[in-house]
XYZ file of C-alpha atoms in Angstrom:
728
model
C 33.097 6.037 -33.279
C 29.747 6.641 -34.948
C 28.883 3.499 -36.812
C 28.204 4.165 -40.481
C 24.902 3.333 -42.078
C 26.527 0.654 -44.248
C 28.225 -1.035 -41.286
C 25.012 -1.035 -39.302
C 22.902 -2.403 -42.126
C 25.320 -5.278 -42.495
C 24.823 -6.035 -38.823
C 21.073 -6.148 -39.074
C 18.921 -8.867 -40.542
C 20.465 -8.899 -44.000
C 18.218 -7.864 -46.867
C 15.279 -7.334 -44.512
C 16.891 -4.027 -43.572
C 16.561 -2.753 -47.159
C 13.505 -1.781 -49.134
C 12.707 -3.103 -52.586
C 14.799 -0.404 -54.253
C 17.787 -0.926 -51.955
C 16.843 2.093 -49.857
C 17.384 1.704 -46.079
C 14.154 0.996 -44.226
C 12.823 3.292 -41.519
C 13.767 0.656 -38.955
C 17.346 0.545 -40.207
C 17.721 4.306 -40.149
C 16.327 4.421 -36.611
C 18.817 1.765 -35.568
C 21.665 3.812 -37.049
C 20.655 6.796 -34.960
C 20.462 4.640 -31.857
C 23.927 3.226 -32.392
C 25.173 6.780 -32.777
C 23.827 7.626 -29.324
C 25.865 4.822 -27.738
C 28.967 5.856 -29.671
C 28.539 9.466 -28.586
C 28.346 8.338 -24.960
C 31.520 6.280 -25.358
C 33.276 9.302 -26.859
C 32.394 11.245 -23.717
C 33.526 8.454 -21.415
C 36.638 7.084 -23.153
C 37.747 9.621 -25.759
C 41.062 7.815 -26.374
C 39.422 4.472 -27.103
C 36.015 5.155 -28.575
C 37.216 4.523 -32.135
C 37.925 0.903 -31.241
C 34.286 0.017 -30.540
C 31.469 -0.577 -33.009
C 27.884 -0.538 -31.769
C 25.071 -2.404 -33.490
C 21.373 -2.307 -32.736
C 19.944 -5.823 -32.751
C 16.552 -6.464 -31.235
C 15.536 -9.876 -29.984
C 12.320 -11.404 -31.355
C 10.937 -11.877 -27.839
C 11.492 -8.243 -26.945
C 13.725 -8.775 -23.896
C 16.718 -6.448 -23.619
C 19.991 -8.225 -24.350
C 23.578 -7.531 -25.361
C 26.476 -9.428 -26.915
C 30.129 -8.330 -26.927
C 32.818 -9.860 -29.160
C 35.936 -8.883 -31.063
C 39.685 -8.822 -31.353
C 42.170 -6.478 -29.741
C 41.339 -2.922 -30.734
C 38.194 -3.999 -32.628
C 35.334 -4.605 -30.219
C 31.748 -5.097 -31.354
C 28.847 -4.452 -28.994
C 25.376 -5.536 -30.062
C 22.312 -4.602 -28.059
C 18.632 -3.847 -28.207
C 18.951 -0.121 -27.376
C 21.821 2.342 -26.990
C 21.532 2.073 -23.207
C 21.696 -1.723 -23.373
C 24.694 -1.463 -25.693
C 26.392 0.671 -23.058
C 25.483 -1.935 -20.457
C 27.217 -4.542 -22.604
C 30.224 -2.275 -23.024
C 30.464 -1.823 -19.261
C 30.177 -5.566 -18.736
C 33.156 -5.948 -21.094
C 35.122 -3.182 -19.393
C 34.577 -4.751 -15.981
C 35.116 -8.408 -16.781
C 37.709 -8.209 -19.545
C 39.484 -4.843 -19.463
C 39.538 -4.285 -15.657
C 37.906 -0.871 -15.908
C 34.871 0.575 -14.249
C 32.568 3.591 -14.198
C 30.403 4.619 -11.282
C 28.650 7.604 -9.840
C 31.327 7.574 -7.104
C 34.792 7.057 -8.561
C 36.011 5.285 -11.687
C 38.955 3.309 -13.060
C 39.718 4.079 -16.706
C 43.423 3.291 -17.049
C 43.361 1.081 -20.137
C 45.997 -0.224 -22.543
C 46.340 1.632 -25.814
C 44.486 -1.150 -27.592
C 41.430 -2.587 -25.925
C 41.884 -6.284 -25.084
C 40.231 -9.009 -27.142
C 37.149 -10.892 -26.024
C 38.218 -14.545 -25.845
C 34.652 -15.780 -25.633
C 31.653 -13.591 -26.495
C 29.898 -12.006 -23.529
C 26.132 -12.289 -23.757
C 23.450 -11.377 -21.247
C 19.693 -10.973 -21.281
C 17.764 -8.865 -18.773
C 15.598 -11.050 -16.555
C 13.086 -8.226 -15.942
C 11.665 -5.526 -18.172
C 11.635 -2.687 -15.617
C 14.968 -1.412 -14.316
C 13.952 1.719 -12.468
C 16.280 4.136 -10.690
C 16.137 7.209 -8.394
C 13.987 8.071 -5.417
C 11.337 10.807 -5.282
C 13.673 12.570 -2.847
C 16.694 12.362 -5.153
C 16.480 15.903 -6.496
C 16.564 17.201 -2.936
C 19.114 15.046 -1.179
C 21.509 14.364 -4.083
C 21.787 17.761 -5.673
C 18.868 20.085 -6.366
C 21.141 22.556 -8.112
C 23.070 20.244 -10.419
C 23.341 21.368 -14.031
C 23.593 19.587 -17.372
C 27.263 18.630 -16.945
C 26.252 16.562 -13.943
C 23.142 15.055 -15.500
C 24.851 14.113 -18.749
C 27.412 12.096 -16.818
C 24.798 10.623 -14.457
C 22.648 9.350 -17.303
C 25.657 7.732 -18.969
C 26.515 5.954 -15.713
C 22.949 4.743 -15.249
C 22.906 3.364 -18.790
C 26.224 1.608 -18.187
C 24.645 -0.137 -15.202
C 21.648 -1.390 -17.154
C 18.864 0.890 -15.963
C 16.168 1.803 -18.458
C 13.646 3.893 -16.452
C 14.788 7.105 -14.762
C 12.639 9.308 -12.532
C 12.698 12.924 -13.732
C 11.274 15.508 -11.326
C 13.276 18.430 -12.694
C 10.934 20.797 -14.519
C 7.798 19.726 -12.647
C 7.752 23.154 -11.011
C 7.320 24.770 -14.418
C 4.534 22.322 -15.284
C 2.553 23.144 -12.138
C 3.182 26.864 -12.591
C 1.926 26.876 -16.170
C -0.996 24.599 -15.322
C -2.479 26.741 -12.582
C -1.997 29.954 -14.511
C -4.955 28.556 -16.474
C -7.010 27.854 -13.346
C -7.371 31.136 -11.518
C -3.912 32.008 -10.160
C -1.451 34.783 -10.874
C 2.205 34.309 -11.703
C 3.298 35.812 -8.373
C 0.916 33.637 -6.343
C 2.193 30.466 -7.948
C 5.848 31.415 -7.584
C 5.218 31.895 -3.853
C 3.515 28.484 -3.672
C 6.320 26.580 -5.391
C 9.121 25.703 -2.915
C 12.803 26.162 -3.538
C 14.322 23.319 -5.605
C 15.843 21.587 -2.565
C 12.391 21.069 -1.060
C 10.384 20.455 -4.219
C 10.325 16.634 -3.952
C 8.136 16.834 -0.846
C 5.851 19.333 -2.533
C 5.428 16.877 -5.415
C 4.595 14.233 -2.799
C 1.894 16.593 -1.418
C 3.718 16.963 1.914
C 4.435 20.709 1.958
C 4.639 23.887 -0.133
C 6.255 27.318 -0.376
C 9.322 26.806 1.853
C 12.498 28.122 0.248
C 10.602 30.314 -2.199
C 9.473 32.339 -3.889
C 11.043 31.047 -7.076
C 11.731 33.373 -9.970
C 10.540 33.045 -13.548
C 14.176 32.805 -14.582
C 14.685 29.829 -12.276
C 11.558 28.086 -13.575
C 12.690 28.617 -17.154
C 16.210 27.331 -16.484
C 14.904 24.224 -14.769
C 12.467 23.602 -17.603
C 15.323 23.836 -20.106
C 17.371 21.365 -18.041
C 14.423 18.963 -17.916
C 14.173 19.085 -21.689
C 17.847 18.131 -22.019
C 17.449 15.268 -19.570
C 14.412 13.714 -21.246
C 15.877 14.254 -24.707
C 19.051 12.370 -23.757
C 17.088 9.567 -22.113
C 15.092 9.066 -25.299
C 18.243 9.141 -27.408
C 19.637 6.324 -25.276
C 16.427 4.319 -25.503
C 15.582 4.884 -21.842
C 12.213 5.931 -20.419
C 11.852 9.235 -18.558
C 9.477 8.573 -15.668
C 7.480 11.777 -15.239
C 5.234 12.883 -12.373
C 1.531 12.352 -12.971
C -1.302 14.476 -11.661
C -3.305 13.185 -8.705
C -4.900 16.299 -7.200
C -2.468 18.707 -5.521
C -3.781 22.277 -5.741
C -2.645 25.700 -4.478
C -4.433 27.353 -1.532
C -7.969 28.574 -2.142
C -8.651 26.518 -5.250
C -12.306 25.865 -4.379
C -12.936 29.581 -3.799
C -11.501 30.469 -7.202
C -13.137 27.637 -9.133
C -16.875 27.510 -8.530
C -18.141 24.048 -7.672
C -14.702 22.564 -7.003
C -14.305 20.310 -3.978
C -11.039 20.048 -2.052
C -10.020 17.981 0.979
C -7.626 19.525 3.545
C -4.604 17.278 4.111
C -3.493 18.462 7.529
C 0.173 18.622 8.477
C 3.315 16.688 7.613
C 6.483 17.105 9.655
C 5.434 20.537 10.871
C 4.381 21.756 7.427
C 0.866 22.375 6.181
C 0.129 20.021 3.335
C -1.469 21.303 0.102
C -5.156 20.626 -0.389
C -6.300 17.644 -2.443
C -8.749 18.129 -5.296
C -11.423 15.408 -5.295
C -10.488 13.303 -8.361
C -14.106 12.341 -9.017
C -15.074 15.884 -10.006
C -15.094 17.621 -13.404
C -12.670 20.195 -11.995
C -10.082 17.475 -11.428
C -10.507 16.212 -14.980
C -9.983 19.714 -16.343
C -6.882 20.395 -14.246
C -5.423 16.992 -15.122
C -6.055 17.660 -18.808
C -4.201 20.963 -18.546
C -1.379 19.392 -16.541
C -0.713 16.601 -19.040
C -0.966 18.966 -22.011
C 1.506 21.411 -20.479
C 3.806 18.582 -19.448
C 3.754 17.058 -22.912
C 4.490 20.426 -24.505
C 7.469 20.790 -22.191
C 8.870 17.257 -21.914
C 7.099 15.154 -24.502
C 5.220 11.940 -23.842
C 6.239 8.977 -21.711
C 4.893 5.520 -20.974
C 5.488 5.615 -17.216
C 4.063 8.196 -14.789
C 4.833 8.300 -11.061
C 2.035 9.155 -8.592
C 1.631 8.407 -4.884
C -1.987 8.921 -4.003
C -2.436 9.826 -0.290
C 1.256 9.380 0.500
C 2.525 9.219 4.120
C -0.694 9.915 5.951
C -2.701 11.618 3.237
C -6.336 12.103 4.223
C -9.092 10.987 1.826
C -11.797 12.608 3.934
C -15.117 11.264 2.744
C -13.786 10.507 -0.750
C -13.812 6.734 -1.453
C -10.195 5.794 -2.131
C -11.052 3.303 -4.858
C -13.208 5.796 -6.738
C -10.475 8.414 -6.435
C -7.898 5.977 -7.831
C -10.113 5.142 -10.801
C -10.553 8.841 -11.556
C -6.814 9.503 -11.334
C -6.213 6.551 -13.637
C -8.881 7.736 -16.077
C -7.245 11.157 -16.348
C -3.886 9.516 -17.031
C -5.349 7.173 -19.648
C -7.226 10.012 -21.333
C -3.974 11.890 -21.829
C -1.718 8.855 -22.363
C -3.687 5.726 -23.301
C -0.675 3.398 -23.192
C 0.824 4.674 -19.939
C 1.656 2.663 -16.837
C 1.042 4.148 -13.380
C 4.141 3.787 -11.184
C 3.481 3.987 -7.448
C 5.797 3.685 -4.466
C 5.534 0.690 -2.176
C 6.191 2.388 1.152
C 4.542 2.063 4.571
C 0.846 1.440 3.743
C 1.248 2.697 0.199
C -0.331 1.673 -2.108
C -3.528 1.083 -0.190
C -5.354 -2.069 -1.121
C -8.346 0.023 -2.219
C -6.128 1.537 -4.909
C -4.818 -1.694 -6.456
C -8.300 -3.224 -6.281
C -9.753 -0.294 -8.219
C -7.306 0.156 -11.085
C -6.119 -1.893 -14.036
C -3.385 -3.780 -12.187
C -1.734 -4.879 -15.420
C -0.890 -1.234 -16.063
C 0.361 -0.362 -12.610
C 3.925 -0.903 -11.373
C 4.632 -0.865 -7.637
C 8.167 0.279 -6.816
C 8.746 -1.645 -3.600
C 10.809 0.490 -1.249
C 10.898 -2.042 1.575
C 11.850 -5.335 -0.105
C 15.071 -5.432 1.928
C 13.775 -3.490 4.937
C 11.278 -5.494 6.981
C 11.354 -9.256 7.582
C 7.558 -9.488 7.576
C 7.441 -8.639 3.854
C 7.115 -12.098 2.343
C 4.333 -12.201 -0.261
C 3.936 -9.185 -2.505
C 1.532 -11.045 -4.783
C -0.893 -11.322 -1.870
C -0.193 -7.789 -0.593
C -0.947 -6.177 -3.955
C -3.287 -8.729 -5.542
C -0.825 -9.718 -8.240
C 0.063 -6.165 -9.313
C 3.429 -6.155 -11.118
C 6.148 -4.829 -8.852
C 9.840 -4.017 -8.802
C 12.130 -5.402 -6.102
C 13.555 -2.267 -4.497
C 16.129 -0.971 -2.061
C 16.468 2.282 -0.146
C 19.937 1.859 1.319
C 20.253 5.376 2.665
C 17.852 7.963 3.975
C 18.496 11.676 3.662
C 21.857 11.090 1.993
C 23.621 9.709 5.057
C 27.211 8.817 4.242
C 27.091 5.481 6.098
C 28.688 2.705 4.024
C 26.989 -0.605 3.254
C 23.723 -2.343 2.398
C 21.725 -5.516 3.052
C 23.440 -7.381 0.206
C 22.499 -10.883 1.470
C 18.826 -9.970 1.133
C 19.348 -8.825 -2.436
C 21.113 -12.023 -3.428
C 18.645 -14.360 -1.751
C 15.257 -12.658 -2.005
C 15.412 -11.300 -5.538
C 16.034 -14.616 -7.254
C 13.605 -16.537 -5.031
C 10.780 -14.019 -5.424
C 11.319 -13.656 -9.183
C 11.328 -17.375 -9.949
C 8.543 -18.565 -7.654
C 5.331 -19.814 -9.232
C 2.932 -16.983 -9.982
C 5.524 -14.278 -9.334
C 4.506 -10.700 -10.149
C 8.078 -9.437 -9.785
C 8.842 -7.652 -13.045
C 11.614 -5.201 -12.231
C 14.202 -3.737 -9.932
C 13.968 -0.315 -8.328
C 17.139 1.281 -6.976
C 15.897 4.097 -4.762
C 18.389 5.395 -2.179
C 17.108 8.743 -0.960
C 20.359 10.232 -2.256
C 22.396 8.828 -5.123
C 26.118 9.109 -5.906
C 27.280 6.955 -2.995
C 27.845 3.275 -2.233
C 29.321 2.313 -5.638
C 29.526 -1.384 -4.745
C 25.823 -1.282 -3.894
C 25.044 0.369 -7.230
C 26.923 -2.266 -9.210
C 25.686 -5.263 -7.228
C 22.029 -4.254 -7.238
C 22.132 -3.458 -10.962
C 23.681 -6.877 -11.672
C 20.602 -8.614 -10.234
C 18.651 -7.814 -13.382
C 21.325 -9.370 -15.617
C 22.062 -12.556 -13.644
C 20.468 -15.899 -14.405
C 21.129 -17.385 -10.964
C 21.402 -16.003 -7.441
C 24.446 -13.765 -7.091
C 27.252 -15.485 -5.167
C 28.321 -12.672 -2.852
C 31.696 -14.166 -1.938
C 32.575 -14.506 -5.622
C 31.131 -11.093 -6.527
C 33.092 -9.229 -3.866
C 36.254 -11.135 -4.781
C 35.965 -9.944 -8.383
C 34.854 -6.397 -7.554
C 38.251 -4.845 -6.612
C 39.844 -6.245 -9.780
C 37.910 -3.922 -12.045
C 37.287 -1.286 -9.403
C 41.051 -0.615 -9.149
C 42.341 -2.020 -12.439
C 43.991 -5.310 -11.529
C 44.205 -8.240 -9.171
C 45.525 -7.528 -5.689
C 45.328 -9.792 -2.623
C 45.164 -6.854 -0.215
C 42.221 -5.321 -2.083
C 40.433 -8.669 -2.069
C 41.012 -8.990 1.664
C 39.695 -5.469 2.289
C 36.512 -6.123 0.344
C 35.997 -9.468 2.017
C 35.977 -7.598 5.329
C 33.440 -5.148 3.929
C 31.335 -8.011 2.553
C 31.116 -9.554 6.004
C 30.459 -6.287 7.850
C 28.919 -3.245 6.133
C 27.554 -5.357 3.254
C 26.749 -8.368 5.407
C 23.726 -7.064 7.296
C 20.172 -8.191 6.645
C 16.626 -7.002 7.147
C 16.141 -9.345 10.119
C 16.661 -6.379 12.455
C 14.164 -4.191 10.591
C 16.580 -1.804 8.882
C 17.723 -1.315 5.289
C 20.383 1.334 5.948
C 23.462 1.419 8.148
C 23.614 3.551 11.280
C 24.663 7.171 10.871
C 27.535 8.561 12.943
C 27.033 10.482 16.169
C 29.316 13.378 15.282
C 26.397 14.718 13.217
C 23.836 14.334 16.016
C 22.411 17.062 18.207
C 24.569 16.695 21.342
C 23.371 14.542 24.195
C 25.351 12.053 26.271
C 22.742 9.373 25.591
C 22.162 10.078 21.890
C 22.256 6.949 19.722
C 21.566 8.304 16.216
C 21.748 11.607 14.363
C 18.569 11.261 12.303
C 15.394 10.574 14.248
C 14.513 7.524 12.129
C 18.048 6.091 11.815
C 19.229 2.782 13.351
C 19.947 3.076 17.067
C 23.109 0.991 16.969
C 25.855 -0.109 14.603
C 24.622 -3.151 12.722
C 28.003 -4.911 12.418
C 31.205 -5.396 14.419
C 33.231 -2.158 14.304
C 36.474 -3.917 15.283
C 36.073 -6.300 12.366
C 35.282 -3.414 10.000
C 38.508 -1.654 11.053
C 40.549 -4.403 9.353
C 39.502 -3.107 5.936
C 41.476 0.146 6.181
C 45.037 -1.251 6.580
C 44.262 -3.776 3.841
C 43.225 -1.002 1.449
C 46.333 0.983 2.348
C 48.446 -2.049 1.410
C 47.084 -2.188 -2.148
C 49.876 -2.061 -4.735
C 50.912 1.509 -5.643
C 50.159 0.848 -9.322
C 46.474 0.371 -8.444
C 46.075 3.483 -6.296
C 45.856 6.070 -9.069
C 42.154 5.921 -9.830
C 39.390 8.061 -8.396
C 37.699 4.763 -7.505
C 40.525 3.812 -5.140
C 40.652 7.266 -3.590
C 36.902 7.273 -3.065
C 36.912 3.876 -1.392
C 39.889 4.706 0.803
C 38.138 7.863 1.946
C 34.859 6.017 2.507
C 36.443 3.327 4.677
C 38.564 5.843 6.601
C 35.540 8.085 7.102
C 33.403 5.178 8.287
C 36.121 3.999 10.654
C 36.227 7.449 12.250
C 32.430 7.674 12.379
C 32.295 4.343 14.205
C 34.597 5.760 16.892
C 31.779 8.095 17.926
C 29.673 5.153 19.077
C 32.542 3.714 21.087
C 33.699 6.973 22.658
C 30.419 8.613 23.706
C 29.516 6.028 26.408
C 32.956 6.582 27.962
C 32.394 10.358 27.965
C 29.029 9.838 29.623
C 30.551 7.581 32.294
C 33.190 10.187 33.115
C 30.549 12.908 33.386
C 28.228 10.765 35.490
C 31.169 9.986 37.821
C 31.943 13.687 38.138
C 35.487 13.027 36.883
C 36.232 16.349 35.248
C 39.824 15.431 34.313
C 38.763 12.257 32.538
C 35.836 14.079 30.960
C 38.211 16.689 29.548
C 40.575 14.054 28.143
C 37.806 12.137 26.426
C 36.040 15.168 24.990
C 39.351 16.377 23.556
C 39.699 12.968 21.894
C 36.182 13.368 20.504
C 36.977 16.783 18.991
C 40.324 15.489 17.689
C 38.502 12.697 15.865
C 36.128 15.280 14.407
C 39.084 17.345 13.214
C 40.577 14.265 11.542
C 37.222 13.482 9.949
C 37.033 17.017 8.582
C 40.511 16.612 7.069
C 39.540 13.315 5.454
C 36.324 14.458 3.805
C 37.936 17.719 2.673
C 39.998 15.692 0.186
C 36.925 14.914 -1.944
C 34.954 17.422 -4.027
C 31.795 15.350 -3.581
C 32.098 15.774 0.208
C 32.302 19.581 0.246
C 29.449 21.613 1.705
C 30.945 24.635 -0.048
C 30.364 23.013 -3.421
C 26.735 22.321 -2.496
C 26.194 25.977 -1.552
C 28.061 27.317 -4.586
C 25.935 25.182 -6.909
C 22.794 26.630 -5.364
C 24.010 30.203 -5.679
C 24.926 29.659 -9.338
C 21.227 29.316 -10.220
C 20.254 32.741 -8.865
C 19.568 35.689 -11.118
C 20.070 38.316 -8.395
C 21.929 38.627 -5.107
C 18.675 38.178 -3.198
C 17.798 35.038 -5.100
C 21.310 33.632 -4.738
C 21.054 34.065 -0.970
C 17.592 32.507 -0.948
C 18.693 29.467 -2.951
C 21.755 28.946 -0.759
C 19.544 29.040 2.330
C 17.148 26.563 0.691
C 19.990 24.123 -0.002
C 21.698 24.525 3.365
C 18.536 24.229 5.443
C 17.757 20.821 3.934
C 20.993 19.393 5.339
C 20.640 20.951 8.778
C 17.348 22.185 10.276
C 15.372 20.986 7.193
C 12.766 23.699 7.680
C 11.411 26.120 10.293
C 11.401 25.294 13.999
C 8.059 23.526 13.760
C 9.512 20.965 11.339
C 13.007 20.810 12.821
C 11.851 20.234 16.394
C 8.161 19.363 16.342
C 8.443 17.345 13.127
C 11.796 15.880 14.223
C 13.301 16.566 10.804
C 16.505 18.224 12.038
C 19.592 16.357 10.844
C 17.461 13.949 8.826
C 19.902 14.624 5.985
C 23.027 14.582 8.166
C 26.185 13.643 6.308
C 29.898 13.648 6.994
C 30.957 16.455 4.699
C 33.676 19.047 4.980
C 32.088 22.223 6.278
C 29.406 20.369 8.198
C 31.795 18.282 10.317
C 34.230 21.117 10.968
C 31.489 23.735 11.008
C 28.061 23.128 12.511
C 28.746 19.689 13.970
C 31.926 20.706 15.763
C 30.315 23.944 16.969
C 27.470 21.998 18.552
C 29.642 19.458 20.347
C 32.171 22.076 21.475
C 29.312 24.204 22.847
C 27.838 21.201 24.629
C 31.073 19.950 26.170
C 31.964 23.460 27.348
C 28.635 23.735 29.160
C 28.963 20.269 30.712
C 32.472 21.061 31.913
C 31.253 24.334 33.443
C 28.455 22.421 35.164
C 30.930 19.926 36.604
C 33.189 22.728 37.828
C 30.303 24.571 39.499
C 28.544 21.478 40.792
C 25.305 22.397 39.050
C 23.007 20.978 36.402
C 23.936 21.920 32.831
C 21.899 24.694 31.247
C 19.783 23.604 28.254
C 20.860 24.747 24.793
C 18.387 25.873 22.152
C 19.903 23.820 19.362
C 17.555 25.096 16.695
C 18.676 28.650 17.455
C 22.330 27.588 17.205
C 21.752 25.750 13.913
C 19.593 28.417 12.339
C 22.037 31.177 13.273
C 24.947 29.194 11.853
C 23.111 28.521 8.603
C 21.977 32.129 8.210
C 25.468 33.473 8.891
C 26.545 32.208 5.444
C 29.385 30.014 6.712
C 32.594 30.164 4.711
C 33.416 26.684 3.465
C 35.903 25.384 0.941
C 34.787 24.758 -2.627
C 37.881 22.847 -3.715
C 39.306 19.675 -2.188
C 42.533 19.790 -0.220
C 44.830 17.240 1.388
C 46.124 13.734 0.646
C 43.666 10.976 1.524
C 46.400 8.315 1.578
C 48.364 10.210 4.212
C 45.242 10.964 6.234
C 44.014 7.367 5.989
C 47.359 6.174 7.332
C 46.922 8.492 10.297
C 43.435 7.114 10.866
C 44.681 3.520 10.677
C 47.447 4.252 13.194
C 44.868 5.494 15.722
C 42.308 2.729 15.406
C-alpha cells in the first residue's frame, strides 16, 4: 500500500520531521514520495499482498544504505534509506522468511494469504556505496528492442537485488543525432551514421557505425521516450541512471565541415571502420561536448555518474598525449556536471595508466571487468594508483546460454580485497554481456555487497533452492550441491570467467572446440558429475514444481546436459570419419542431429529462449514494412553473422553471440551441421576430399530468408527433461 503521510512522519525522527507550525518538512514530504515508489513496485510484483507491507524511509547518519524488516503476520514493516533499498530489504525478507524469490529468470511467488511474521528483525547495511549493473553490450545482446513493460520489470528486479547504479544506453542515439545537427550535419546524414539498435553499443564504444541503419526519426523518438521512462523510474526508486559521457566520437568528415577541427582516424575493429576521434584538447571538442551534455540533460536530466571508455579496445591516440586528452574529457564533463564521477571499464589495458594519472582519481570509478577472469590480477590499487574501483564479473560473453560462474572467486576475492589495508574497492559491478540468465549468479553476486563476512558457498547453495522453489526439499538441495561443485565451482585459475559454449552452435568442423572465437576451448568441469543434477531436480516434490523458477532451472540444466553431449560426441564422429567407417559415421551423426532435435524441443518450452520472439520484438519498432524488415535483419544478424563478411570471417565475429534458442538450434545450427555431415558422407562414399562450404553464404542466406520461427512456447519441460535424463 502507499504509506500515508501521517504514518511516515511517525516513522521518521519524531518532531524533527515537522516544522515550527506542525507543517511537514520538505525532507518528510520527499520521504513520503520515496516510500510511495517502493509501495508502487510491490503492488506490481505482489498485488495480492502489497497491502500487508508498510515502507518507511529512514536514512542512516553515516550515509550508508541500510534496511531493517520487522513485523507480525500480515503486518510487515520495511525501513530503508531509499525506495530501492527498501525493496532490497523486502526481497531479503521474502527469500529468508517467506520462501519466495524474484529474478530476471524465473520467480517463486506462491505465498500464504497472510505474510509470515518476522521472528527477529532482519537488518543489513551495504558494505560498498557503488552497486553497478549492466554491461555496455547489454542493449545489444539482451534485447535491443525491449519496450517499457520489460524495463519496468527489470528495474524492479534490480532494485530487489540491491543495485543502485544502472547503465542506460537507450536514447543515446537521439542525443548524438540532436547534437550533431548543431555541428554541420543533416538529419539524413546522421540517421545513416547511427547503427540499428542491436549494434548501437559498439558504436557508443567507438568501434563501428552505420550497420543496421539507417534509423528513422520515428525510431529515434520512440527510443528517446523509452529512455525518459527508464531514467524517471530509476530516480523514483532512488537509483542512479549511469549515462554515456562524451569523449570524442564524431561522424565522417567532421574536420572538413568544422574549420580548424582536428580528428584522429581510429582504423578498424572486427572488420568495421571505426568512427574518427575528435582531439579533446581542441575548442571544437569543448563545443561539441557542451552541446552533447546540454541535449542529454534536456532529454534525460542530470546524473552523477557518466560512463566513458577513452580509446577502448585498440583505440589509436595518434600524436595526442593520452593524459592531456583525459584531462580535457574530464574538464568537459566537470563543466557540464561539476559533481559527476567518471565511470570507466576495467578491461584489457583499459584504463591506461596515463588516464588515471591525469584525472582526479577520487572522482573516477573503474568498473573492473576481469576481477574473476585472470589469475594475474592481484593488486588493483597498484594497477590504478588507488583509483576507486568496483569488483566486477562478466560471466557470459555475447549472451551464451552456458550455465555457471566462478563463484569461489567471488566469495574469496571480494571480501579479501575489500578489507585489506588501503583497499580502493568501493563497489560491485555485475556486467554479463547479456542479462536475464544465470539467476543463481545474479543473487549470489548481489549478496556480496550486503554480507559482512565471506559468503559460505556450501551454506548459500543449500539455502538457495528453499526460496527459489518455495520450500525445503532434499532433492533440490542435492541438485544445487552438484551445480555448486561443477558449473559454479570453477575459478579464474584457468584464465576464464565464463563457461564453455556448446558445439551445436559452432560452424561445423570435426576439430572445432568452441562456437565463439574467444570462448573456452574445453568444458571447465566434469560433465558426468554435472549430469547428476538433472535427475535430482526431476525428483523435487510436485508441490514445489509450479513456479517459473523451477521450470527455468529444469530447462537450464537439461539444456546444459544436452549441450555437454556435443563435446563428448564430436571426437567420436571425427574418429569414425578418419577411419573411413561410413556406417559408424552415419550412426553417430544421426545421434548428433537427434540430440539437436531434443535440444530444440527443450528450449521451445520457454518464451525467453525463442528466436521468434526476438525477431517479433524488433519488427514491432518499425514504422513501415521496409523498416520492420531492416530492424529484424539488424537483430538477427547480431546473433549469427554479427555483421558483413569482413566482420563475420575476417573479424571472427560470427557466432560470437551464439545461444541455444529455439529457432537457432532447429534452424540455422541444424542446417549447418546437416549440410556438413551430408558432404562428409558423400566424400566418404566417393573416396574424395570433402568440398569446402562457404558458411557465411549459408548463414547470410538463411538470415535474409526471414526464417519462420515460433513466437509462443510449446511443450512440457518436465516430460522433455525426463527424456533427456533417460538418455544421459
